[in-house]
Structures are given as C-alpha cells and as structure tokens.
Short mmCIF file of C-alpha atoms and ligand atoms in Angstrom, two decimals:
data_model
loop_
_atom_site.label_atom_id
_atom_site.label_comp_id
_atom_site.label_asym_id
_atom_site.label_seq_id
_atom_site.Cartn_x
_atom_site.Cartn_y
_atom_site.Cartn_z
CA UNK B 784 0.12 0.06 -0.10
CA UNK B 785 1.46 3.46 -1.07
CA UNK B 786 2.07 5.13 2.28
CA UNK B 787 1.73 9.36 2.53
CA UNK B 788 3.48 12.14 4.69
CA UNK B 789 1.88 15.42 4.41
CA UNK B 790 2.64 19.47 4.65
CA UNK B 791 -0.14 20.97 6.82
CA UNK B 792 -0.04 24.64 6.84
CA UNK B 793 -2.38 27.75 5.19
CA UNK B 794 -1.38 28.79 2.50
CA UNK B 795 1.13 26.59 1.19
CA UNK B 796 0.90 27.02 -2.55
CA UNK B 797 4.78 28.27 -2.83
CA UNK B 798 6.01 25.76 -0.43
CA UNK B 799 9.01 23.68 -1.90
CA UNK B 800 9.02 21.01 0.59
CA UNK B 801 7.18 18.79 -1.34
CA UNK B 802 9.53 18.72 -4.52
CA UNK B 803 12.64 17.94 -2.43
CA UNK B 804 11.01 15.43 0.13
CA UNK B 805 9.43 13.55 -2.94
CA UNK B 806 13.15 13.85 -4.34
CA UNK B 807 14.39 12.02 -1.34
CA UNK B 808 11.58 9.49 -1.17
CA UNK B 809 12.19 8.68 -4.78
CA UNK B 810 15.84 8.14 -4.28
CA UNK B 811 15.13 4.78 -2.23
CA UNK B 812 12.65 3.83 -4.40
CA UNK B 813 10.16 4.24 -1.13
CA UNK B 814 6.49 3.58 -1.97
CA UNK B 815 5.63 7.06 -0.14
CA UNK B 816 3.70 10.17 -1.69
CA UNK B 817 4.85 13.27 0.13
CA UNK B 818 1.93 15.74 -0.46
CA UNK B 819 0.96 19.52 0.41
CA UNK B 820 -2.22 19.22 2.48
CA UNK B 821 -3.59 22.87 2.43
CA UNK B 822 -5.43 23.38 5.99
CA UNK B 823 -8.31 26.00 6.83
CA UNK B 824 -8.03 26.53 10.26
CA UNK B 825 -11.74 25.03 11.14
CA UNK B 826 -10.08 21.56 9.15
CA UNK B 827 -6.90 21.45 11.18
CA UNK B 828 -8.04 18.99 13.87
CA UNK B 829 -9.69 16.79 11.33
CA UNK B 830 -6.42 16.43 9.37
CA UNK B 831 -4.27 15.93 12.33
CA UNK B 832 -6.54 13.01 13.50
CA UNK B 833 -6.49 11.60 10.07
CA UNK B 834 -2.88 11.06 10.38
CA UNK B 835 -3.93 7.97 12.59
CA UNK B 836 -5.13 6.10 9.39
CA UNK B 837 -2.73 3.36 8.31
CA UNK B 838 -1.92 4.72 4.91
CA UNK B 839 -0.12 7.94 6.69
CA UNK B 840 3.39 7.94 8.18
CA UNK B 841 3.28 11.34 9.63
CA UNK B 842 3.58 15.07 8.65
CA UNK B 843 5.36 18.39 8.43
CA UNK B 844 3.70 21.54 9.96
CA UNK B 845 4.01 24.95 8.63
CA UNK B 846 2.68 28.68 9.39
CA UNK B 847 0.49 28.92 10.70
CA UNK B 848 -0.08 25.87 12.95
CA UNK B 849 3.47 24.94 14.78
CA UNK B 850 1.56 25.86 18.23
CA UNK B 851 -1.58 24.90 17.41
CA UNK B 852 -0.88 21.18 16.64
CA UNK B 853 0.58 20.56 19.80
CA UNK B 854 -2.40 19.76 21.85
CA UNK B 855 -3.48 17.20 19.20
CA UNK B 856 -0.72 15.12 19.88
CA UNK B 857 -0.16 12.58 22.06
CA UNK B 858 3.40 13.30 23.02
CA UNK B 859 6.13 16.32 22.31
CA UNK B 860 9.60 15.68 22.65
CA UNK B 861 11.87 18.02 25.31
CA UNK B 862 13.08 20.52 22.56
CA UNK B 863 9.92 21.13 20.81
CA UNK B 864 8.19 21.54 24.22
CA UNK B 865 10.95 24.23 24.94
CA UNK B 866 10.33 26.08 21.77
CA UNK B 867 6.91 25.71 21.85
CA UNK B 868 6.33 24.83 18.43
CA UNK B 869 6.18 21.56 16.21
CA UNK B 870 7.08 20.92 12.54
CA UNK B 871 6.75 17.57 12.25
CA UNK B 872 4.76 14.85 13.39
CA UNK B 873 5.94 11.37 13.04
CA UNK B 874 3.33 8.24 14.08
CA UNK B 875 4.73 5.15 15.96
CA UNK B 876 2.27 2.80 17.16
CA UNK B 877 -0.45 5.05 16.01
CA UNK B 878 0.46 7.84 18.77
CA UNK B 879 1.45 11.01 17.31
CA UNK B 880 4.71 12.65 18.36
CA UNK B 881 5.90 15.99 17.90
CA UNK B 882 9.40 17.21 17.08
CA UNK B 883 10.88 20.44 16.03
CA UNK B 884 13.74 20.08 13.38
CA UNK B 885 13.95 23.72 12.92
CA UNK B 886 16.74 24.24 15.84
CA UNK B 887 18.84 21.47 14.00
CA UNK B 888 18.37 22.82 10.79
CA UNK B 889 19.27 26.39 11.48
CA UNK B 890 22.29 24.90 13.25
CA UNK B 891 23.31 22.79 10.25
CA UNK B 892 22.68 25.54 7.76
CA UNK B 893 24.83 27.55 9.78
CA UNK B 894 27.82 25.40 10.30
CA UNK B 895 27.84 23.02 6.76
CA UNK B 896 27.02 26.52 4.20
CA UNK B 897 28.19 29.18 6.76
CA UNK B 898 31.30 27.50 7.94
CA UNK B 899 30.31 29.35 11.12
CA UNK B 900 30.72 27.74 14.75
CA UNK B 901 28.54 29.67 17.50
CA UNK B 902 30.41 28.89 20.27
CA UNK B 903 31.56 31.97 22.23
CA UNK B 904 30.26 34.17 19.53
CA UNK B 905 27.97 37.67 19.82
CA UNK B 906 24.61 37.26 17.92
CA UNK B 907 21.91 39.66 16.91
CA UNK B 908 18.18 38.19 16.40
CA UNK B 909 15.34 40.02 14.60
CA UNK B 910 12.44 38.64 15.45
CA UNK B 911 10.44 37.02 18.10
CA UNK B 912 8.13 34.22 16.50
CA UNK B 913 8.44 30.42 16.11
CA UNK B 914 11.06 30.72 13.83
CA UNK B 915 13.00 33.06 16.37
CA UNK B 916 12.33 30.95 19.56
CA UNK B 917 13.64 27.86 17.42
CA UNK B 918 16.74 30.10 16.85
CA UNK B 919 17.44 31.01 20.15
CA UNK B 920 17.17 28.30 21.71
CA UNK B 921 19.60 26.59 19.66
CA UNK B 922 21.96 29.37 20.13
CA UNK B 923 21.95 29.50 23.65
CA UNK B 924 22.52 25.44 23.49
CA UNK B 925 25.38 26.05 21.43
CA UNK B 926 27.14 28.43 23.73
CA UNK B 927 27.32 31.54 22.02
CA UNK B 928 28.35 34.61 24.34
CA UNK B 929 25.31 37.15 23.95
CA UNK B 930 22.26 37.11 22.19
CA UNK B 931 20.78 40.63 21.18
CA UNK B 932 16.81 40.18 20.19
CA UNK B 933 15.15 43.00 18.73
CA UNK B 934 11.48 42.91 17.51
CA UNK B 935 8.81 45.16 16.01
CA UNK B 936 6.43 44.27 18.83
CA UNK B 937 8.86 44.58 22.13
CA UNK B 938 6.99 42.51 24.84
CA UNK B 939 7.06 39.50 22.47
CA UNK B 940 11.27 40.36 22.53
CA UNK B 941 11.32 40.34 26.24
CA UNK B 942 8.77 37.25 27.11
CA UNK B 943 11.35 35.00 24.53
CA UNK B 944 14.41 36.83 26.43
CA UNK B 945 12.49 35.92 29.64
CA UNK B 946 11.79 32.08 28.66
CA UNK B 947 15.38 31.78 27.64
CA UNK B 948 17.07 33.45 30.84
CA UNK B 949 14.84 31.03 32.72
CA UNK B 950 16.33 28.10 31.00
CA UNK B 951 20.02 29.20 31.02
CA UNK B 952 19.30 30.22 35.09
CA UNK B 953 18.19 26.62 35.56
CA UNK B 954 21.34 25.55 34.53
CA UNK B 955 23.29 27.15 37.18
CA UNK B 956 24.81 24.45 39.48
CA UNK B 957 22.29 23.37 41.76
CA UNK B 958 22.16 20.28 44.50
CA UNK B 959 18.83 19.25 42.63
CA UNK B 960 20.27 18.78 39.87
CA UNK B 961 17.37 15.88 39.06
CA UNK B 962 15.57 18.96 38.45
CA UNK B 963 17.22 20.69 35.90
CA UNK B 964 15.81 20.52 32.03
CA UNK B 965 17.31 17.84 29.29
CA UNK B 966 20.52 19.26 27.81
CA UNK B 967 21.29 22.98 29.78
CA UNK B 968 23.94 22.31 32.06
CA UNK B 969 26.94 24.95 31.84
CA UNK B 970 25.12 27.64 30.29
CA UNK B 971 25.64 31.26 30.11
CA UNK B 972 24.49 33.09 27.57
CA UNK B 973 23.83 36.95 28.46
CA UNK B 974 20.30 37.73 26.75
CA UNK B 975 19.40 41.26 26.28
CA UNK B 976 16.34 42.89 24.06
CA UNK B 977 16.76 46.19 22.44
CA UNK B 978 13.48 47.89 21.02
CA UNK B 979 13.14 48.31 17.18
CA UNK B 980 14.30 51.56 16.69
CA UNK B 981 18.20 50.35 17.67
CA UNK B 982 18.14 48.92 14.33
CA UNK B 983 19.10 52.10 12.89
CA UNK B 984 22.23 52.29 15.32
CA UNK B 985 25.42 51.23 14.01
CA UNK B 986 26.39 50.47 17.60
CA UNK B 987 23.63 47.61 17.65
CA UNK B 988 25.46 45.72 15.37
CA UNK B 989 29.36 46.98 15.99
CA UNK B 990 30.98 43.68 18.18
CA UNK B 991 28.37 41.42 16.93
CA UNK B 992 29.81 37.83 14.73
CA UNK B 993 26.41 37.00 13.19
CA UNK B 994 23.12 38.84 12.34
CA UNK B 995 20.09 36.40 12.04
CA UNK B 996 16.96 37.77 10.25
CA UNK B 997 14.16 35.75 11.45
CA UNK B 998 11.28 38.20 10.32
CA UNK B 999 9.36 37.82 7.46
CA UNK B 1000 10.81 40.79 6.24
CA UNK B 1001 11.84 40.48 2.57
CA UNK B 1002 9.62 37.27 1.63
CA UNK B 1003 8.35 37.05 -1.73
CA UNK B 1004 4.66 37.53 -2.16
CA UNK B 1005 4.59 39.63 0.93
CA UNK B 1006 4.05 43.57 1.58
CA UNK B 1007 7.61 43.33 2.66
CA UNK B 1008 8.72 41.81 -0.36
CA UNK B 1009 12.26 43.84 -1.69
CA UNK B 1010 12.40 45.40 1.55
CA UNK B 1011 15.22 44.81 4.33
CA UNK B 1012 14.78 45.05 8.49
CA UNK B 1013 17.78 47.28 8.37
CA UNK B 1014 20.06 49.67 5.92
CA UNK B 1015 23.29 49.07 4.37
CA UNK B 1016 25.24 51.58 6.98
CA UNK B 1017 24.88 49.51 10.21
CA UNK B 1018 26.03 46.33 9.10
CA UNK B 1019 29.67 45.71 10.23
CA UNK B 1020 32.12 44.45 7.30
CA UNK B 1021 33.02 40.61 7.82
CA UNK B 1022 29.83 39.67 9.74
CA UNK B 1023 27.82 36.92 8.75
CA UNK B 1024 24.17 37.61 7.80
CA UNK B 1025 22.13 34.54 8.07
CA UNK B 1026 18.58 35.21 6.54
CA UNK B 1027 15.84 33.14 6.77
CA UNK B 1028 14.00 34.01 4.27
CA UNK B 1029 14.64 31.56 1.19
CA UNK B 1030 12.61 33.12 -1.19
CA UNK B 1031 13.68 35.14 -3.04
CA UNK B 1032 17.56 34.59 -2.86
CA UNK B 1033 19.31 36.83 -2.62
CA UNK B 1034 16.74 38.72 -0.35
CA UNK B 1035 17.22 42.72 -0.43
CA UNK B 1036 18.86 42.14 2.92
CA UNK B 1037 21.35 39.85 1.79
CA UNK B 1038 22.37 42.00 -1.29
CA UNK B 1039 22.94 44.77 0.87
CA UNK B 1040 24.91 42.67 3.39
CA UNK B 1041 27.00 41.66 0.40
CA UNK B 1042 27.59 45.27 -0.82
CA UNK B 1043 28.56 46.40 2.93
CA UNK B 1044 31.21 43.24 2.91
CA UNK B 1045 29.49 40.88 5.00
CA UNK B 1046 29.41 37.15 4.70
CA UNK B 1047 25.98 35.84 3.85
CA UNK B 1048 23.68 33.15 3.88
CA UNK B 1049 19.98 32.47 2.80
CA UNK B 1050 17.59 30.55 4.34
CA UNK B 1051 17.28 27.49 1.83
CA UNK B 1052 19.97 25.35 3.37
CA UNK B 1053 18.32 25.72 6.89
CA UNK B 1054 14.68 24.41 5.06
CA UNK B 1055 16.53 21.63 3.86
CA UNK B 1056 18.26 20.50 7.08
CA UNK B 1057 15.14 20.89 8.91
CA UNK B 1058 13.74 18.54 6.17
CA UNK B 1059 16.54 16.25 5.97
CA UNK B 1060 15.84 15.77 9.82
CA UNK B 1061 11.94 15.22 9.70
CA UNK B 1062 12.89 12.62 6.63
CA UNK B 1063 15.65 10.65 9.06
CA UNK B 1064 12.29 10.56 11.87
CA UNK B 1065 9.56 9.21 9.26
CA UNK B 1066 11.88 6.70 7.00
CA UNK B 1067 14.36 5.73 9.84
CA UNK B 1068 17.05 6.31 6.57
CA UNK B 1069 19.86 8.35 6.21
CA UNK B 1070 18.81 11.85 4.47
CA UNK B 1071 19.93 12.28 0.56
CA UNK B 1072 20.94 15.62 1.90
CA UNK B 1073 22.43 16.61 -1.62
CA UNK B 1074 19.94 15.40 -3.65
CA UNK B 1075 17.74 17.52 -1.60
CA UNK B 1076 19.40 20.43 -1.84
CA UNK B 1077 19.66 20.32 -5.55
CA UNK B 1078 16.43 19.88 -5.96
CA UNK B 1079 15.66 22.55 -3.66
CA UNK B 1080 18.13 24.89 -5.29
CA UNK B 1081 16.43 23.95 -8.88
CA UNK B 1082 12.74 24.80 -7.98
CA UNK B 1083 13.67 27.88 -6.22
CA UNK B 1084 16.12 29.72 -8.07
CA UNK B 1085 15.68 27.86 -11.69
CA UNK B 1086 12.06 27.32 -11.09
CA UNK B 1087 12.23 23.74 -12.12
CA UNK B 1088 9.75 21.52 -10.81
P1 LIG N 235 5.76 34.06 12.82
O1 LIG N 235 5.80 33.40 13.97
O2 LIG N 235 4.52 34.92 12.07
O3 LIG N 235 6.69 35.71 13.23
C1 LIG N 235 6.88 36.59 12.72
C2 LIG N 235 7.95 37.60 12.71
O4 LIG N 235 8.39 38.64 12.06
C3 LIG N 235 7.80 38.27 14.57
O5 LIG N 235 8.95 38.42 14.90
C4 LIG N 235 7.06 39.60 13.69
O6 LIG N 235 6.87 40.87 14.62
C5 LIG N 235 8.10 39.90 12.62
N1 LIG N 235 7.58 40.59 11.48
C6 LIG N 235 6.29 40.49 10.64
N2 LIG N 235 6.55 41.57 9.92
C7 LIG N 235 7.08 42.44 10.26
C8 LIG N 235 7.32 43.65 9.63
N3 LIG N 235 6.81 44.61 8.82
N4 LIG N 235 8.31 44.64 10.01
C9 LIG N 235 8.71 43.95 11.35
N5 LIG N 235 8.58 42.48 11.47
C10 LIG N 235 7.70 41.89 11.13
O7 LIG N 235 6.59 33.34 11.66
P2 LIG N 235 7.64 32.42 11.59
O8 LIG N 235 7.64 31.00 11.50
O9 LIG N 235 8.91 32.57 13.30
O10 LIG N 235 8.64 33.07 10.38
C11 LIG N 235 9.55 34.15 10.43
C12 LIG N 235 10.12 33.79 8.79
O11 LIG N 235 11.25 32.93 8.63
C13 LIG N 235 9.37 33.97 7.54
O12 LIG N 235 9.72 34.63 6.59
C14 LIG N 235 9.37 32.32 7.57
O13 LIG N 235 9.41 31.88 5.92
C15 LIG N 235 11.16 32.17 8.09
N6 LIG N 235 11.25 30.58 8.12
C16 LIG N 235 12.11 30.12 7.64
C17 LIG N 235 12.59 28.85 7.33
C18 LIG N 235 13.51 28.14 6.66
O14 LIG N 235 13.61 26.70 7.21
N7 LIG N 235 14.67 28.81 6.27
C19 LIG N 235 11.71 27.71 9.08
C20 LIG N 235 10.89 28.82 9.71
C21 LIG N 235 11.09 29.81 9.22
P3 LIG N 235 5.97 40.80 15.59
O15 LIG N 235 6.09 39.77 16.61
O16 LIG N 235 5.85 42.19 15.94
O17 LIG N 235 4.69 40.81 14.98
#
C-alpha cells in the first residue's frame, strides 16, 4: 500500500518541501508520497486526527499551525516543548509524536553552508516568532556568549528573553540537578532585548559576529518583499548575515549585506536540513541531503519543478 506524508499549513502553494522531500523518497525507491495538504483552520483537528489512518506516516507542519498542533498530539519531545512549536509529526504505534527540527536545520545550515561555529560568539536576532524561538534556543544551547533580540513588538522579544533566561538560569549548579531541564547544563549566554529603533544604530551591531533575520521582512509574495529590516550603513564588514527567508534569493537584506562586505547565508540550507531531519524521523534512513539541496535549488532558483 502506498504511504503518505503531508505538509500541513495555510497557505502552502509556494512551498518547495514537497519537491525536495519527494526527490529524497524517490532516491530510495520508497512507495511513499509527500503531499501538500493545504488546511484551513477549521479543518486542522480533522487533518491531524486523519494521520492515524494506516496509510499515513506523519507530516510536516508550517505557518500558522506550529503551535496549534501541540494539544492534538500524544507526545511532544523535550526540544519542541521548550520551543513551544512542532514542525514534524511522526506516527509510531498509532501514537502521534511531535518534534521540532527547525533548530537543527538552522544550526546545520550555519555550520555546513555558513562555515560558522556559534560557540562564544555575539549574535543579534531579529524577530520573536516561532522561527526566532527555535533559533534562540539553538544558539543558547550552542553557548553563544551574548544574544540581542530585537522585535517589532517589544513585549514578544521580552517574553522570549525571559524564557531563555530562566532556561539558562536553571542550568546553574544546583543540588537538585535531577530537576534541571534536559540538556541545559553549563549554559551562560547573556540575553538582552532592544527596541526596534536600535536597528538604525550601528552600535547595535558593532561587536557582533552573526546577525539572523527571523522576521518575514523580505519574503516573496508578501507586502515586505524587496524590503530589508535595516540599512546598509549599520552592517559591519566581516559579520555573517543569515536570512531565514529563502525566497527570493538573495533577499534585499542579503544584497545590502554583500555590498557592505559581510558574509551572507540564505534560508534554503536551513529549510533543507530541517527537512532532512524530518525525513530521517519518518523513514529511519539517512537523508540524501545533496539530492534534497539540489532539487530545492532547482525549484527555487531555476524554477524547475
Ligand atoms: P511568525 O511566528 O509569524 O513570526 C513573524 C516575525 O516577523 C515576528 O517576529 C514579527 O514581528 C516579524 N514581522 C512580521 N512582519 C514584520 C514587519 N513588517 N516588520 C518587522 N517585523 C515583522 O513567523 P515564523 O514562523 O517565525 O517565520 C518567520 C520567517 O522565517 C518567515 O519568513 C519564514 O518563512 C522564515 N522561516 C524560514 C525557515 C527556513 O527553514 N528557512 C524556517 C522557519 C521560518 P511581530 O512580533 O511584531 O509581529
């Protein structure tokens, strides 16, 4: 019987995941179809429940449902629980398990394509939505020395910073080590928030090694397409600018960063590496990352489907 994996989101007609996931499944000659399941809010519960049908193996979850699916699952792994968002559902023994592979995808993109080791580095993160939460937890766990979070809505940045600080605080030596959150031992990142107007000040970025755009500014098919979250004047040469937005490539931000003498990294590698981790969870097989990257690039940049 043909098995199915779905992408649950709304809208998802521009997604490239079905193309590179199908290429990966086909490379193993698996009788599995990866399909885009565009799901309106009132259908979400029924679609997630439908994953229990024998023909379904699991799903990816994207905007706007990464948080909304949590109560519909039987179990959520530690990292997804910390981040508060699930982007991968795996069915095991008819139980729906939730994972977050965005954090892993972000770090793999940073290391493999950005050739950047985050430990001990100073980082500025723009945004405080689901992607920013995954990115900030990943960076704190990789022991960056400082993290500045800037968001259009300051209260969201402060809430995220507080969550990170309490996670880091829980890692300080304690007699009750059995109560610490898993994996948080020995963390010491300084977490700071700044108001959005600091984006126009060069001082905000002067000493940083990495800037990550986790906002949707610059995204294709959005009102902010062709916009950058900040101007060329504030970008220090030599910094790495990582834009999670993967379409278009390069984004306006990356164009400006390149002109300023910064190193640049688009969001495509993160997209593929998070998808590769999901593929391994569903199939138990090593993801053919080169095939996935190649297909994603052809679809996005070359327009080949
Ligand atoms: P989200 O939860 O909706 O968060 C959106 C973020 O963007 C919020 O911080 C929001 O600020 C900010 N924002 C939106 N419009 C803005 C504007 N006009 N000016 C300034 N800030 C603005 O979305 P998300 O899931 O975090 O995704 C964010 C971006 O990351 C999207 O472009 C998405 O495609 C991308 N992403 C890429 C990958 C990848 O694999 N490459 C993975 C995940 C996400 P407020 O809090 O003020 O609303």
